[in-house]
Coordinates of C-alpha atoms in Angstrom, one line a residue:
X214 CA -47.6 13.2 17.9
X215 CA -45.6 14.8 15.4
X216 CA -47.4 14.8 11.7
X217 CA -45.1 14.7 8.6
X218 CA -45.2 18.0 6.2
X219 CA -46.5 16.5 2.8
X220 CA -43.2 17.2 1.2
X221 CA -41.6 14.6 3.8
X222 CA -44.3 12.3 3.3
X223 CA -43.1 12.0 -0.2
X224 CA -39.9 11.9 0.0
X225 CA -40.2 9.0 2.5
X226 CA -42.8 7.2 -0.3
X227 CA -39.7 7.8 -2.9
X228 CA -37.4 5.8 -1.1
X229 CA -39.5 3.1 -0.1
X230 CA -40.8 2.5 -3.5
X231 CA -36.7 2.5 -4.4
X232 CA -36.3 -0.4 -1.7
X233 CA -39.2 -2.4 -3.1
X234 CA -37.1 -2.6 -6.2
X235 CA -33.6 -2.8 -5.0
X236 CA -33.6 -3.9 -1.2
X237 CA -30.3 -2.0 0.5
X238 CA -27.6 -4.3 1.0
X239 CA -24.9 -4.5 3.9
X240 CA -21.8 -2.3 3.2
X241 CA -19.9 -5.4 4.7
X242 CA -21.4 -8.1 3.2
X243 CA -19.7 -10.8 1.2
X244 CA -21.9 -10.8 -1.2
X245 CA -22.3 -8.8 -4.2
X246 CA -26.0 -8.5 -5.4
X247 CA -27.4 -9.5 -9.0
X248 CA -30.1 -7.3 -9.7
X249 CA -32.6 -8.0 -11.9
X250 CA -35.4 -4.8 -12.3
X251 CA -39.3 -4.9 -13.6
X252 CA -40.8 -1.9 -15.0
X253 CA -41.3 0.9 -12.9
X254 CA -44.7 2.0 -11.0
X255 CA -46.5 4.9 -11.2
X256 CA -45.9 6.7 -8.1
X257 CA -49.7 8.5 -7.6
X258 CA -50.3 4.2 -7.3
X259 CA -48.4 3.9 -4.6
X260 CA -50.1 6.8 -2.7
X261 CA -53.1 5.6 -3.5
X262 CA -52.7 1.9 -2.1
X263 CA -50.7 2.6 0.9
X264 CA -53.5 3.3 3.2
X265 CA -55.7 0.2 1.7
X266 CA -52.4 -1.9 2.5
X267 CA -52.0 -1.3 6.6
X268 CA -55.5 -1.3 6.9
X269 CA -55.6 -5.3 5.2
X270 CA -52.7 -5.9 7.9
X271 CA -54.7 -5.3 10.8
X272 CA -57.7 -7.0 9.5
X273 CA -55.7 -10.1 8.7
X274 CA -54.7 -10.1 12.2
X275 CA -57.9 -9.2 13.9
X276 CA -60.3 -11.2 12.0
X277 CA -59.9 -14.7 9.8
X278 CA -56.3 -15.5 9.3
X279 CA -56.1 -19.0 8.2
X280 CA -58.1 -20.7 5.7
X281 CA -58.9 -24.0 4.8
X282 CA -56.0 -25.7 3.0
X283 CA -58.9 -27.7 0.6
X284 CA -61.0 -24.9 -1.0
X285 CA -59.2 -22.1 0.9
X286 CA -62.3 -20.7 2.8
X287 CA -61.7 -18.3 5.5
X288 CA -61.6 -20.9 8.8
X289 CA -64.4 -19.9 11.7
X290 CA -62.5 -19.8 15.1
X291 CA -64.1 -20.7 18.3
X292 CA -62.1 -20.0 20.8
X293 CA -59.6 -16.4 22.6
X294 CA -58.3 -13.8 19.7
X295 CA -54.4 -13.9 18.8
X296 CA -51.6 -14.8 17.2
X297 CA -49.6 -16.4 20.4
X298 CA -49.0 -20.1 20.8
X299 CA -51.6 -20.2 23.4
X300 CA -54.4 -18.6 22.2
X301 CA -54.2 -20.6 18.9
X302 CA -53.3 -23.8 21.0
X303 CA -56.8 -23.2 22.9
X304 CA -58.6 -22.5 19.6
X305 CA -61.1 -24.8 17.4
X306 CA -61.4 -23.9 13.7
X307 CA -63.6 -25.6 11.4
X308 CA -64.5 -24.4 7.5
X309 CA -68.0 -23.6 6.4
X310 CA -67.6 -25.2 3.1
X311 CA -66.0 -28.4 3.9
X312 CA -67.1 -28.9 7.5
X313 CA -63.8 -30.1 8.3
X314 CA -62.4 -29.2 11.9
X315 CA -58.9 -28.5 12.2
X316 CA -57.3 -28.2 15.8
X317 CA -54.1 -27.8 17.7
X318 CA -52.1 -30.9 19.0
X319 CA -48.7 -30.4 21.2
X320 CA -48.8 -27.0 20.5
X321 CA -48.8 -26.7 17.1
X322 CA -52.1 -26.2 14.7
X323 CA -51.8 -28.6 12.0
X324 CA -53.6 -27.3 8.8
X325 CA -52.7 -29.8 6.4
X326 CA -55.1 -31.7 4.3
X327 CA -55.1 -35.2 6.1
X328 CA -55.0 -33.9 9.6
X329 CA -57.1 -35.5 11.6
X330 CA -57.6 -39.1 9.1
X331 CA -56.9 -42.4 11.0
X332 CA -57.1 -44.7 8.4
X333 CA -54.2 -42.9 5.8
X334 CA -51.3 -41.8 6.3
X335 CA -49.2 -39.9 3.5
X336 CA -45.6 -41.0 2.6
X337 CA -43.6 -38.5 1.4
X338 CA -40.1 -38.2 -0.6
X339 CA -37.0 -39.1 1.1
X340 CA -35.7 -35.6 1.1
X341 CA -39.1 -34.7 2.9
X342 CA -39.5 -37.4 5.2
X343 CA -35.9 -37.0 6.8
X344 CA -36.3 -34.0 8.1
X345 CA -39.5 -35.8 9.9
X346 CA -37.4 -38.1 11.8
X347 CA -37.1 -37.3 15.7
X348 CA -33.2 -37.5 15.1
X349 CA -32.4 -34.9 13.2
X350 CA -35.0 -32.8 14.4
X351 CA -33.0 -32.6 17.4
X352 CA -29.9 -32.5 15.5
X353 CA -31.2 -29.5 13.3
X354 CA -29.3 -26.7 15.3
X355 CA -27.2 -29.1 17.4
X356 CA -24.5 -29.6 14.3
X357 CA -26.4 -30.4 11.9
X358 CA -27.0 -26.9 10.2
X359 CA -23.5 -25.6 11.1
X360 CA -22.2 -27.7 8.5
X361 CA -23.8 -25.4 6.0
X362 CA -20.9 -23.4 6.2
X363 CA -18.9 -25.4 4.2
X364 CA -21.1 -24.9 1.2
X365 CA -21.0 -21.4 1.3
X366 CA -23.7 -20.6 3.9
X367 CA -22.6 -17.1 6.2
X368 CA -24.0 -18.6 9.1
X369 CA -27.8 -17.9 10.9
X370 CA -27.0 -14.5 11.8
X371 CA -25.7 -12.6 8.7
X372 CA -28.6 -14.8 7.4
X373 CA -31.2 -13.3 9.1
X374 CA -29.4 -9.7 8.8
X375 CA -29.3 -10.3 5.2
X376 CA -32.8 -11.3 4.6
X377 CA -34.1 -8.7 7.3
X378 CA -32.4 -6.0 4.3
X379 CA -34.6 -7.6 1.8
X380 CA -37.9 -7.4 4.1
X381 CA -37.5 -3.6 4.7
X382 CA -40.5 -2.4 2.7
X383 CA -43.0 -4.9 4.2
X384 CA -42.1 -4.0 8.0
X385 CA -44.7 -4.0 10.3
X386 CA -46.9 -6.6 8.2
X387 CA -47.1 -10.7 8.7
X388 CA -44.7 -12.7 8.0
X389 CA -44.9 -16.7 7.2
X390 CA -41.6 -18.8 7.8
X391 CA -42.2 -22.0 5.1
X392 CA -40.5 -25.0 5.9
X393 CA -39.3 -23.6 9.6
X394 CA -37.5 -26.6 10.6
X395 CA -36.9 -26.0 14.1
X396 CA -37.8 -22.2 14.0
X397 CA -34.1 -21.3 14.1
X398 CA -35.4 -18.1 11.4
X399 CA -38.9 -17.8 13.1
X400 CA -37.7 -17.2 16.3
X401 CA -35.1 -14.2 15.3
X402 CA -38.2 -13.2 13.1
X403 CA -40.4 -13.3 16.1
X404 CA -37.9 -11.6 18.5
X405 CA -37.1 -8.8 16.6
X406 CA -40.5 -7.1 17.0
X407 CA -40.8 -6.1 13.6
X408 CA -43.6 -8.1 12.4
X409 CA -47.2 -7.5 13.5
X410 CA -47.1 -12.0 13.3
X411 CA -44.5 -14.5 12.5
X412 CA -46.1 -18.0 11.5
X413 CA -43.2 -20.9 11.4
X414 CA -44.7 -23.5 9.3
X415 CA -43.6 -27.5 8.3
X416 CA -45.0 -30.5 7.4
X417 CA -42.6 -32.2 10.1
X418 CA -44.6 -32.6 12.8
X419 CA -41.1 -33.5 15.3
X420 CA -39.4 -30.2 13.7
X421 CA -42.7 -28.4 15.6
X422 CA -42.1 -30.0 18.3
X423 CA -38.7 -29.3 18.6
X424 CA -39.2 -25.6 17.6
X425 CA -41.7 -25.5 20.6
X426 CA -39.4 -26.6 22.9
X427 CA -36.7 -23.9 21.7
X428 CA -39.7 -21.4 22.2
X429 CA -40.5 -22.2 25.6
X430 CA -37.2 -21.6 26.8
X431 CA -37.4 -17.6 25.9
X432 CA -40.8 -16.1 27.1
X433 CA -40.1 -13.0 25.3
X434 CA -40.9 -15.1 22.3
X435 CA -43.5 -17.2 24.1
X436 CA -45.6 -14.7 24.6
X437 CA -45.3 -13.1 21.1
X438 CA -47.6 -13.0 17.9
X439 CA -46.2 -16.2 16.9
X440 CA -47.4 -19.7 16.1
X441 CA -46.7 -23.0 14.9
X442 CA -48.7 -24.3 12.1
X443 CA -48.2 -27.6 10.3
X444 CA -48.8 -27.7 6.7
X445 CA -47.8 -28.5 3.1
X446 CA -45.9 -26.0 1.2
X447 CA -47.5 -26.8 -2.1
X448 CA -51.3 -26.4 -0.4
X449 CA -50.6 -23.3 2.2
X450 CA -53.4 -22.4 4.6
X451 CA -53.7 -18.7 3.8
X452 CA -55.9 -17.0 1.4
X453 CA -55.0 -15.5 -1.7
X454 CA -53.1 -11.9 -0.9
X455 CA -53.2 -12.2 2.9
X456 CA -49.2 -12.6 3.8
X457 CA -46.9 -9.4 3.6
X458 CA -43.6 -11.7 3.8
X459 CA -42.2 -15.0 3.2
X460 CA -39.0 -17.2 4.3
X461 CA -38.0 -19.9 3.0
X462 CA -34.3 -20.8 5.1
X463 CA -32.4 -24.3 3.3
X464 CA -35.9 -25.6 2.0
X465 CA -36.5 -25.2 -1.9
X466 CA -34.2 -28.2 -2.3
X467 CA -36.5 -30.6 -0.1
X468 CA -39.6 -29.7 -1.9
X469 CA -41.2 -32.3 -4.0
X470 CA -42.3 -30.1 -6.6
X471 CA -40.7 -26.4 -5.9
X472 CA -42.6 -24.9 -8.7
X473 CA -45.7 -25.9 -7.0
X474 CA -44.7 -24.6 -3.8
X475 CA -43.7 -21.1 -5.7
X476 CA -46.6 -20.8 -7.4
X477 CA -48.7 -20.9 -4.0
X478 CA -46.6 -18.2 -1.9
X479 CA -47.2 -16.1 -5.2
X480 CA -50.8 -16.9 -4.4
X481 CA -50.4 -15.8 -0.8
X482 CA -48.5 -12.9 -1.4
X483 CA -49.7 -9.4 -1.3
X484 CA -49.0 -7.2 -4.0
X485 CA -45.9 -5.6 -2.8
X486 CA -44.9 -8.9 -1.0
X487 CA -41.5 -10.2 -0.9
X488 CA -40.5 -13.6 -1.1
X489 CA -37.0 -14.3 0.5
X490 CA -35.2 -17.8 0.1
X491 CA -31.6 -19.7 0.8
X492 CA -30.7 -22.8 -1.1
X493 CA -27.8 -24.6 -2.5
X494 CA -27.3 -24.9 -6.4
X495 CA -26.9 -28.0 -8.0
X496 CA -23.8 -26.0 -9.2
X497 CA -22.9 -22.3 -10.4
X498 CA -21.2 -20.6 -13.3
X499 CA -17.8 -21.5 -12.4
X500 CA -18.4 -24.9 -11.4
X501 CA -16.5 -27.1 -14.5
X502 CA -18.5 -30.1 -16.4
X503 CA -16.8 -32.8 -14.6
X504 CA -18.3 -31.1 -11.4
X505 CA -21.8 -30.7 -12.8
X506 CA -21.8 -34.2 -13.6
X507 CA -20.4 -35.4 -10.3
X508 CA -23.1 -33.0 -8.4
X509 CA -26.4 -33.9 -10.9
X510 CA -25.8 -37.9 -10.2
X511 CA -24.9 -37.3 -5.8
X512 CA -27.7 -35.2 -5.5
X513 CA -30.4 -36.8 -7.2
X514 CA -32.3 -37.3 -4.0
X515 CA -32.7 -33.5 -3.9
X516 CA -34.2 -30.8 -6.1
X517 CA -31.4 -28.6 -6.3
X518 CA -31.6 -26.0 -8.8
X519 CA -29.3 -23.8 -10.5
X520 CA -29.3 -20.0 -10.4
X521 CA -31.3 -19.4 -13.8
X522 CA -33.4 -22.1 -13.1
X523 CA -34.8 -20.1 -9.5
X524 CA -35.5 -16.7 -10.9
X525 CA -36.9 -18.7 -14.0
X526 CA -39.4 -20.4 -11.6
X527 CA -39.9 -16.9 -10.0
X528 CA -40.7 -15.2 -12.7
X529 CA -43.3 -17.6 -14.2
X530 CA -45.0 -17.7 -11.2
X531 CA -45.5 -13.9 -11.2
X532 CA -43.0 -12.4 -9.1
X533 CA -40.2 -9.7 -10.2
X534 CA -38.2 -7.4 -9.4
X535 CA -35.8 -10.9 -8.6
X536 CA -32.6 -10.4 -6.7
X537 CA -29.7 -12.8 -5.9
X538 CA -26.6 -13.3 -4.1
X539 CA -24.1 -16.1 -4.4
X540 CA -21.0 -17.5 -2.4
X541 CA -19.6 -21.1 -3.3
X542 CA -23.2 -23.1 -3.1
X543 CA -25.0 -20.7 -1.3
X544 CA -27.6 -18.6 -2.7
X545 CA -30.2 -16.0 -1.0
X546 CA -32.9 -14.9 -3.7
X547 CA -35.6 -12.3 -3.2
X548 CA -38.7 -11.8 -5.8
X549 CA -41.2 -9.2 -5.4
X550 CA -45.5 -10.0 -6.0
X551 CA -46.1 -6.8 -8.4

């Protein structure tokens, strides 16, 4: 095995402590970045950490990895190691603290805080409980997110291309997909082999369902370090610091409350963690007043936000280093946990 001269090794720290702050961007993409920078970090940090960083990776992955979603205790597994659909699918979990048992059910874990009740069942807003209906689970990636393209979205692929760009320093580390949908993202994550785990996570339990079925079509991805969990965005099962990456694909907008949901994949984040999201604004810079009257009364039903308001939320729920790009309605954002 070939080792790296010290001066290499240094140079190679320089430039990815350049792509922590400015993510390289496609020479033949559309979209022109807006860069927004933080104050700089000492470099003798960075050498210091880097070794403390890989080795929290493979622990994540090798001992507790979820945590209760009440008091966020570390849940005790019974059951075979790994990430993969049937290892977790065969596993028991149950927290210490609030002896409450979690388990999986048609394939998917679900982590949310009234899983297992009988007796309640939680209603959501409209904007979250249509993307729980069977129907347009099924209709999801069968015309239903093609449409997209009207409002400025490139399309699943330069999505994933573009947001793979913005992930480049956290490579090899775990990545959670919020608000999955029907793993559309979580399965290019997954297939691409360069994540040591890809977790695609909703609160729809039929958008799980149809992501497993999607799944279990490929079994290069069936037999991969990924799972399905089901949970709420604004009470993530992870403890604090544990997650290298997170995607967030067309979701802010659906989110009851998306500071609250913000504010918890800061929580989850890693220092050095990068949080990547798409959206549509409610309208952008160029959009005249008669629009932005027109758009805040149609979309009421929907927490679309405008391009301030995002890296506003961002920033005051302690990420930097924010990052944007915008075509028509479309925006991809990326913030950095410092």
């Amino acid at each position: 095995m070939a080792i790296a001269s010290p001066s290499s090794s240094l140079h190679s720290l320089h430039r990815s402590s350049l792509f922590a702050k400015c993510p390289r961007l496609f020479r033949n993409s559309r979209f022109p970045p807006r860069l927004r920078f933080s104050p700089s970090i000492c470099a003798t940090s960075a050498i210091a950490l880097q070794p403390d960083l890989k080795s929290e990776r493979n622990q994540t992955l090798e001992g507790d990895l979820f945590s209760c979603p009440i008091c966020y205790e570390p849940l005790i597994r019974k059951g075979p190691p790994g990430l993969n659909l049937q290892a977790i699918y065969r596993s028991g979990f149950k927290c210490r603290k609030c002896d409450k048992t979690y388990s999986s059910k048609d394939n998917y874990l679900d982590l949310t805080v009234i899983a297992g009740l009988k007796d309640y069942t939680e209603v959501k807003p409209a904007s979250t409980e249509l993307f729980r209906s069977p129907f347009v689970s099924f209709l999801y990636e069968r015309g239903w997110r093609q449409n997209f393209s009207r409002s400025g979205f490139p399309g699943p692929d330069e999505e994933f291309q573009m947001a793979q760009e913005y992930f480049k320093t956290v490579e090899g580390g775990l990545l959670v997909d919020v608000s999955c949908g029907s793993g559309l993202f979580s399965r290019k994550f997954a297939k691409s082999g360069t994540y040591s785990g890809v977790i695609a996570l909703d609160f729809s339990e039929n958008m799980l369902r149809q992501s497993y079925d999607f799944i279990k079509k490929d079994d290069t991805i069936l037999t991969s370090n990924l799972a399905l969990v089901r949970a709420d965005v604004s009470r993530l099962p992870f403890a604090s610091g544990s997650v290298d990456a997170v995607h967030a694909g067309a979701a802010i907008h659906c989110w009851p409350s998306p500071s609250n949901a913000v504010a918890e994949i800061s929580r989850i984040l890693r220092s050095g963690g990068v949080f990547v999201g798409t959206t549509f604004l409610r309208y952008t810079s160029s959009t005249p007043l008669i629009g932005r009257v027109l758009r805040q009364r149609i979309l009421q039903s929907y927490s679309y936000l405008t391009e301030e308001e995002i890296e506003d939320v961002c920033t005051s729920c302690g990420l930097t280093n924010y990052t944007s790009k915008v075509e028509q309605s479309f925006i991809m954002f990326s913030a950095q946990k410092p």
